[in-house]
Short mmCIF file of C-alpha atoms in Angstrom, two decimals:
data_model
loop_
_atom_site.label_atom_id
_atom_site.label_comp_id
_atom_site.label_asym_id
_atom_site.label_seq_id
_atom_site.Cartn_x
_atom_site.Cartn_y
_atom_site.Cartn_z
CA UNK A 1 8.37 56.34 -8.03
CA UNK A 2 6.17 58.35 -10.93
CA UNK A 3 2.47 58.87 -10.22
CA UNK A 4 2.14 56.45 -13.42
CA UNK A 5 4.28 53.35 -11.67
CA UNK A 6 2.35 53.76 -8.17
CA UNK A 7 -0.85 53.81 -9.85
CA UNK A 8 -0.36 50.83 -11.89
CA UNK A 9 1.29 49.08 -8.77
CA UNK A 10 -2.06 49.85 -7.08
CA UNK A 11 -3.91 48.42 -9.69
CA UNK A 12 -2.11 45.12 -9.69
CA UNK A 13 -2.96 44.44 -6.13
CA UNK A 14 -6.69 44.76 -7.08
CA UNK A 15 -5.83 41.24 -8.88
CA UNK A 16 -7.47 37.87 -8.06
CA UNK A 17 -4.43 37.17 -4.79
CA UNK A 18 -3.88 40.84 -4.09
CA UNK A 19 0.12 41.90 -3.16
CA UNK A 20 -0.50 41.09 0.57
CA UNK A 21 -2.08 37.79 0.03
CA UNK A 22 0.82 37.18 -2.67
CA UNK A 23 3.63 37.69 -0.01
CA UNK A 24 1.97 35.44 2.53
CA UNK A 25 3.16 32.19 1.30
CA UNK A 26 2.54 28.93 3.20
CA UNK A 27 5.99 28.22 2.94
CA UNK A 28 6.72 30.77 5.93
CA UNK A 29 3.73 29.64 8.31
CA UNK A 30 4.18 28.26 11.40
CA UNK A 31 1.18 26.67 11.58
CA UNK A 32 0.14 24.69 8.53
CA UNK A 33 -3.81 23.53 7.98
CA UNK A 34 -3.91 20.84 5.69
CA UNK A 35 -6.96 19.97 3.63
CA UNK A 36 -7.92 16.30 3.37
CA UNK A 37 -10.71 13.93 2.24
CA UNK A 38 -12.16 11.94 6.11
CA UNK A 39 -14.38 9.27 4.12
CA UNK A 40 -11.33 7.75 1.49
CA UNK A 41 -10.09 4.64 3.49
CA UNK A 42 -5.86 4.48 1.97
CA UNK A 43 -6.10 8.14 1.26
CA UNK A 44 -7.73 10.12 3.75
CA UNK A 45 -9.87 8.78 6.47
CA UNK A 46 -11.22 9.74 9.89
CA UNK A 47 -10.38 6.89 12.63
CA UNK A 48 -11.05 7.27 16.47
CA UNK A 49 -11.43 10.87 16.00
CA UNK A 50 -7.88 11.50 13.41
CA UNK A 51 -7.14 11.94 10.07
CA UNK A 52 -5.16 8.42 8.61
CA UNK A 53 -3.85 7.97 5.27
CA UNK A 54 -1.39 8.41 2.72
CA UNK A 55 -2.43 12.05 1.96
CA UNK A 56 -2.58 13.25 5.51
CA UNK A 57 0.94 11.35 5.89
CA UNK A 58 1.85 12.80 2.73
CA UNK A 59 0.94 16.15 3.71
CA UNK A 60 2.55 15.98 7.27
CA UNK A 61 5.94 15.23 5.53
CA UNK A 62 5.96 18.24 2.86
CA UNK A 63 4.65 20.86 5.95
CA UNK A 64 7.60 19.56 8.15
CA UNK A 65 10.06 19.85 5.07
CA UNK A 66 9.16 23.50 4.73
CA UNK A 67 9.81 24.09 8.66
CA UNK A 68 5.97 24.15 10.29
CA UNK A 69 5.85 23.71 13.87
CA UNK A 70 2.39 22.95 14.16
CA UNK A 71 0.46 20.95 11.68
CA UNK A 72 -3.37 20.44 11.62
CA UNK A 73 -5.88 18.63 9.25
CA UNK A 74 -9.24 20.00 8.25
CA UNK A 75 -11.54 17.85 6.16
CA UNK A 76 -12.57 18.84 2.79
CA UNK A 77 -14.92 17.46 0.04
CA UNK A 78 -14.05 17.63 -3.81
CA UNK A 79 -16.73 20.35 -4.34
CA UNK A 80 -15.41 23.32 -1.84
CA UNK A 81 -11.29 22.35 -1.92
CA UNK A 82 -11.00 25.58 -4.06
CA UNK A 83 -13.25 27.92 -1.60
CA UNK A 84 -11.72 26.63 2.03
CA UNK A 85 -8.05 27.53 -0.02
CA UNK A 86 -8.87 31.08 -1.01
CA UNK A 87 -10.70 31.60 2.07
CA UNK A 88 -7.31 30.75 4.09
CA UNK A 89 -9.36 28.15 6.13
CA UNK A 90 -6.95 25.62 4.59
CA UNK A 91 -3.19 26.28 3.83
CA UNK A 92 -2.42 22.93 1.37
CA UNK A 93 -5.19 20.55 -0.33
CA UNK A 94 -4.13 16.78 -0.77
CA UNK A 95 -7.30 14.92 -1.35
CA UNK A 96 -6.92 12.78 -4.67
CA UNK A 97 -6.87 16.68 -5.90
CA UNK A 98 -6.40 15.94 -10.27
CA UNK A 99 -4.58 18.55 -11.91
CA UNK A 100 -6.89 20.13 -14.78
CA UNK A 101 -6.44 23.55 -16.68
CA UNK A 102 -9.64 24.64 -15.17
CA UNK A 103 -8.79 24.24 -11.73
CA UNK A 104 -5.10 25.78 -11.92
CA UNK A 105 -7.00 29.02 -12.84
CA UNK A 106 -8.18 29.14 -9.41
CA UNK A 107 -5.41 27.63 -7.46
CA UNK A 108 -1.77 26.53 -8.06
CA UNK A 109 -0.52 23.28 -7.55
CA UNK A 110 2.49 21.97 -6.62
CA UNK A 111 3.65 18.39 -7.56
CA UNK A 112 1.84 16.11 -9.04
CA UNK A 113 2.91 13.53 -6.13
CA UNK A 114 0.95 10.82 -7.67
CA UNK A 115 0.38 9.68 -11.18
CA UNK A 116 -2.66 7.44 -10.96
CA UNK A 117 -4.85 6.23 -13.61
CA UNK A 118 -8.74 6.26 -13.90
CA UNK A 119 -9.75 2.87 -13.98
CA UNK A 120 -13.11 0.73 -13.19
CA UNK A 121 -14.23 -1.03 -9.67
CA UNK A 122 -16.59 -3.36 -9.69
CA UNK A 123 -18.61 -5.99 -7.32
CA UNK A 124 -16.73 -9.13 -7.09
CA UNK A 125 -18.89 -11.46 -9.36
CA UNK A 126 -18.86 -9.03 -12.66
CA UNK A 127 -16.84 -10.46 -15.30
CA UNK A 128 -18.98 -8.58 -18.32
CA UNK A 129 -16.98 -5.07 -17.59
CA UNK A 130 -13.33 -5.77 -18.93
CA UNK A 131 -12.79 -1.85 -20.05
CA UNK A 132 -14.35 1.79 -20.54
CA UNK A 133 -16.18 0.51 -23.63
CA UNK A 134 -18.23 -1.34 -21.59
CA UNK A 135 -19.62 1.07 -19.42
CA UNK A 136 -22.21 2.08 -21.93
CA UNK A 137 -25.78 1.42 -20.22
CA UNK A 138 -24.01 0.96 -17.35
CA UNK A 139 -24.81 2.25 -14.05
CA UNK A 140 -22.38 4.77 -13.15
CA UNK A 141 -21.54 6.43 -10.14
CA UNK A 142 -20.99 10.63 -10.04
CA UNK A 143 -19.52 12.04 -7.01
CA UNK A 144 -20.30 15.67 -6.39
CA UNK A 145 -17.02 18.13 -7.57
CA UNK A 146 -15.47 15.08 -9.50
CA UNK A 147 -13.77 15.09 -13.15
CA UNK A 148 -13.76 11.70 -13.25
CA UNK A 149 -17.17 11.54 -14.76
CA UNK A 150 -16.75 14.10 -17.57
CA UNK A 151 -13.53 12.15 -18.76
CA UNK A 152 -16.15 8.82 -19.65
CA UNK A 153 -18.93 10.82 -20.69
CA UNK A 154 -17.13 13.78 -22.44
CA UNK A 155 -13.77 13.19 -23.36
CA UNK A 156 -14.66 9.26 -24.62
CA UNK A 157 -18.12 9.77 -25.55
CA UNK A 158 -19.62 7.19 -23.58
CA UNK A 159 -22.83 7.23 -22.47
CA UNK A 160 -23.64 5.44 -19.21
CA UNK A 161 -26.80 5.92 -16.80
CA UNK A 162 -25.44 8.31 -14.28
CA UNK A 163 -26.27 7.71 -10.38
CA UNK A 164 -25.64 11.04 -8.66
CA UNK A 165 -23.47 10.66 -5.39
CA UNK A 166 -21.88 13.19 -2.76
CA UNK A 167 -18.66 11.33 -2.20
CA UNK A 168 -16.54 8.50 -3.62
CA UNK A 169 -17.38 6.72 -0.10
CA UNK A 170 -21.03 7.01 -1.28
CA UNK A 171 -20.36 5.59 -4.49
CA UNK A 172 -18.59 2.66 -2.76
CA UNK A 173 -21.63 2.29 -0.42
CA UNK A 174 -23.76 1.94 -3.39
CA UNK A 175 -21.78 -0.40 -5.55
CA UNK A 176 -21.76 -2.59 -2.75
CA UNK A 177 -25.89 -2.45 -2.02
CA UNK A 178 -26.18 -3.12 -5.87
CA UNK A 179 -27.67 0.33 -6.67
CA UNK A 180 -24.52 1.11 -9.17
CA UNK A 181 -22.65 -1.12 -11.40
CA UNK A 182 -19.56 0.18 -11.32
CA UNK A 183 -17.21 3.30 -9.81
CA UNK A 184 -14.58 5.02 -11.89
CA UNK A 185 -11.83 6.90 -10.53
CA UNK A 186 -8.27 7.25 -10.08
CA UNK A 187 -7.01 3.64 -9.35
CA UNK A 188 -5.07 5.20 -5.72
CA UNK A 189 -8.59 6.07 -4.64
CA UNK A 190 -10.08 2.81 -5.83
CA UNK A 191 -7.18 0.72 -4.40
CA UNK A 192 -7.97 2.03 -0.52
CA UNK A 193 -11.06 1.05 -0.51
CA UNK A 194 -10.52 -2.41 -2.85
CA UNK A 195 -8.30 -2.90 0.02
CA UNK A 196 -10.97 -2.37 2.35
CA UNK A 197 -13.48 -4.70 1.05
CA UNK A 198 -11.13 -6.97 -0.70
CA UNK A 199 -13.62 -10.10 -0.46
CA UNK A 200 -16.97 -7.57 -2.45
CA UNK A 201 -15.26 -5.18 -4.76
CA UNK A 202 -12.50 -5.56 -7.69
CA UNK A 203 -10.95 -3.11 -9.83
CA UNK A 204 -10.62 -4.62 -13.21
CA UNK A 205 -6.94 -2.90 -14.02
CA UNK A 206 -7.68 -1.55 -17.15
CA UNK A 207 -7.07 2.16 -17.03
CA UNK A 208 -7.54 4.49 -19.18
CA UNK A 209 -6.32 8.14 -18.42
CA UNK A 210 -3.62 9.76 -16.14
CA UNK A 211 -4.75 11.70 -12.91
CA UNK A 212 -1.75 14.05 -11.62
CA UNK A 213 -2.65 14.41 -8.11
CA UNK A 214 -1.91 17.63 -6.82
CA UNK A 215 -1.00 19.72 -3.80
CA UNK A 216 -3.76 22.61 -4.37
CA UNK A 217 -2.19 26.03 -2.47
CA UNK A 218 -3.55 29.75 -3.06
CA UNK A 219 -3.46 31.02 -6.17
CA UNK A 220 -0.10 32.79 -7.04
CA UNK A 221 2.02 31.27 -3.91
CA UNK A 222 4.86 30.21 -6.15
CA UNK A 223 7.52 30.20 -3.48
CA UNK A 224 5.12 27.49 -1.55
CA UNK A 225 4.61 25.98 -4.75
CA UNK A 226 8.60 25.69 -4.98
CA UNK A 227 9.04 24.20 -1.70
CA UNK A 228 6.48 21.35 -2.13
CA UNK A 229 8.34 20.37 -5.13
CA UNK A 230 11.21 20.22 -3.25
CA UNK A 231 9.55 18.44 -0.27
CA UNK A 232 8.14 16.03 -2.48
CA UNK A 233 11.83 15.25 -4.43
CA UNK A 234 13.07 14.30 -0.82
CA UNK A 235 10.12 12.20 -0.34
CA UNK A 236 10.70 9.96 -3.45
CA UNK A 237 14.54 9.88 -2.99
CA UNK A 238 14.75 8.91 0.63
CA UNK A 239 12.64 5.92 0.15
CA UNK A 240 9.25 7.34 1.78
CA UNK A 241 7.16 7.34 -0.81
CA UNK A 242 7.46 3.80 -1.50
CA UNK A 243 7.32 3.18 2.20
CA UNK A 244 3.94 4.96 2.42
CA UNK A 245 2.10 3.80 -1.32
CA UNK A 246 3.12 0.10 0.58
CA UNK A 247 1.96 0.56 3.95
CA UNK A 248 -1.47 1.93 2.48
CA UNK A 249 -2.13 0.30 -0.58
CA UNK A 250 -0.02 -2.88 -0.36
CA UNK A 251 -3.52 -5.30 -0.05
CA UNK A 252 -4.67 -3.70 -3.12
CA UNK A 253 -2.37 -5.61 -5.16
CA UNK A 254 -2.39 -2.19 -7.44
CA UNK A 255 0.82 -1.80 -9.17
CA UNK A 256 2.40 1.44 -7.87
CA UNK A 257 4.86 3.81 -9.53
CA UNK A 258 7.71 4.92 -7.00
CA UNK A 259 9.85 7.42 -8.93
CA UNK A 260 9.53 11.09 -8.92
CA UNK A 261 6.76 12.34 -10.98
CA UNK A 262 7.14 15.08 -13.21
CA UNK A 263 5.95 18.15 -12.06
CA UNK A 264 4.14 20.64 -13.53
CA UNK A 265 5.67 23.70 -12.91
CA UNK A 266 5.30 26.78 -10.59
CA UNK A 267 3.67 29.91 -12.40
#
């Protein structure tokens, strides 16, 4: 190899993943730590000290496809999914994780393996909210590290009064004191905990955007990338994803999708 080649090989592993972090891909870990929300009843929650829901079972079935012998769930929040990735304190993120061009410059993402679609919870008794129109005035709930906000209040131009929260759980906890008027999220986060408290909170099913959920992984592990996508074709065609979206969000009375979604794409 010229002095040229080696020197410009050298410089590529100065990148963002560097060559050695490149080669380590998840897909050939024994031991796979899985990122998930503990506060999200449906999606993530810690029960009697263990991680339940249809991420966490989600995420237990794509680390087993790819061959892990030991699998182990940390919990992270939507403000520090990207740092516990890069910092290899997580190996794969599933925690209602939207795929946005801002976040796939600092991690890629396999799947989506849900579709949902942002839509509106509110207490019980409301019948004035009917859609995203009427949110204006309203008081809205913003949980820390979310996009869910900016989509109301940036990409539709709507202007509610904005009630700063840490966590969708938070949110809920407010909605249901009668500090917020309403929560808006992706309706598979809304439909655990609609589920939950059934007889308090509604969501109104009127939706208004798409939220490809994700499996975040270190940026530039494209053959772990590959193998989710395969893990997650299985998962669809062998019945267990419609198994799963039943067992955890069958009170919800949310229609689900059950086909394969359309993913976006390793690179």
């Amino acid at each position: 190899m010229n002095s040229g080649l080696v020197w410009a090989v050298a410089l590529s592993c100065l990148g963002l993943t560097g060559c050695a972090a490149a080669t380590a891909s998840v897909s050939s870990k024994d031991t796979i730590v899985v990122g998930v929300k503990d506060d999200q009843p449906g999606l993530g929650l810690m029960e009697r000290g263990s991680h339940r829901g249809f991420e966490v079972d989600v995420g237990t079935y794509i680390a087993e496809h790819m061959g892990a012998k030991h699998i182990t769930f940390r919990t992270v929040r939507s403000d520090n999914r990207e740092r516990l990735l890069n910092a290899h304190t997580v190996d794969l993120v599933l925690a209602s994780y939207s795929i946005t061009p801002d976040r796939a410059k600092l991690v890629t993402f396999g799947g989506p393996y849900y579709v949902a679609h942002q839509d509106i919870m509110v207490r019980r008794p409301e019948n004035r909210i009917r859609g995203v129109r009427d949110l204006a005035g309203r008081r809205m709930c913003q949980a820390s590290g979310s996009v869910s906000t900016e989509r109301v209040v940036i990409g539709l131009g709507i202007r509610p009064t904005l009630v700063p929260a840490s966590s969708y759980s938070e949110c809920v906890g407010r909605l249901l004191a009668g500090k917020v008027d309403v929560v808006s999220t992706g309706d598979l986060v809304l439909a655990g905990f609609a589920a939950r408290y059934r007889d308090r909170v509604k969501i109104i099913n009127a939706p208004f955007t798409d939220e490809r959920y994700g499996v975040g992984l270190r940026r530039g592990d494209i053959d772990g990338c590959e193998g989710v996508n395969r893990a997650l074709t299985t998962m669809y065609q062998d019945g267990t994803a419609a198994r799963l979206l039943s067992k955890w969000f069958g009170a919800s009375e949310l229609k689900m999708t059950t086909s394969v979604p359309e993913f976006e794409g390793c690179s």
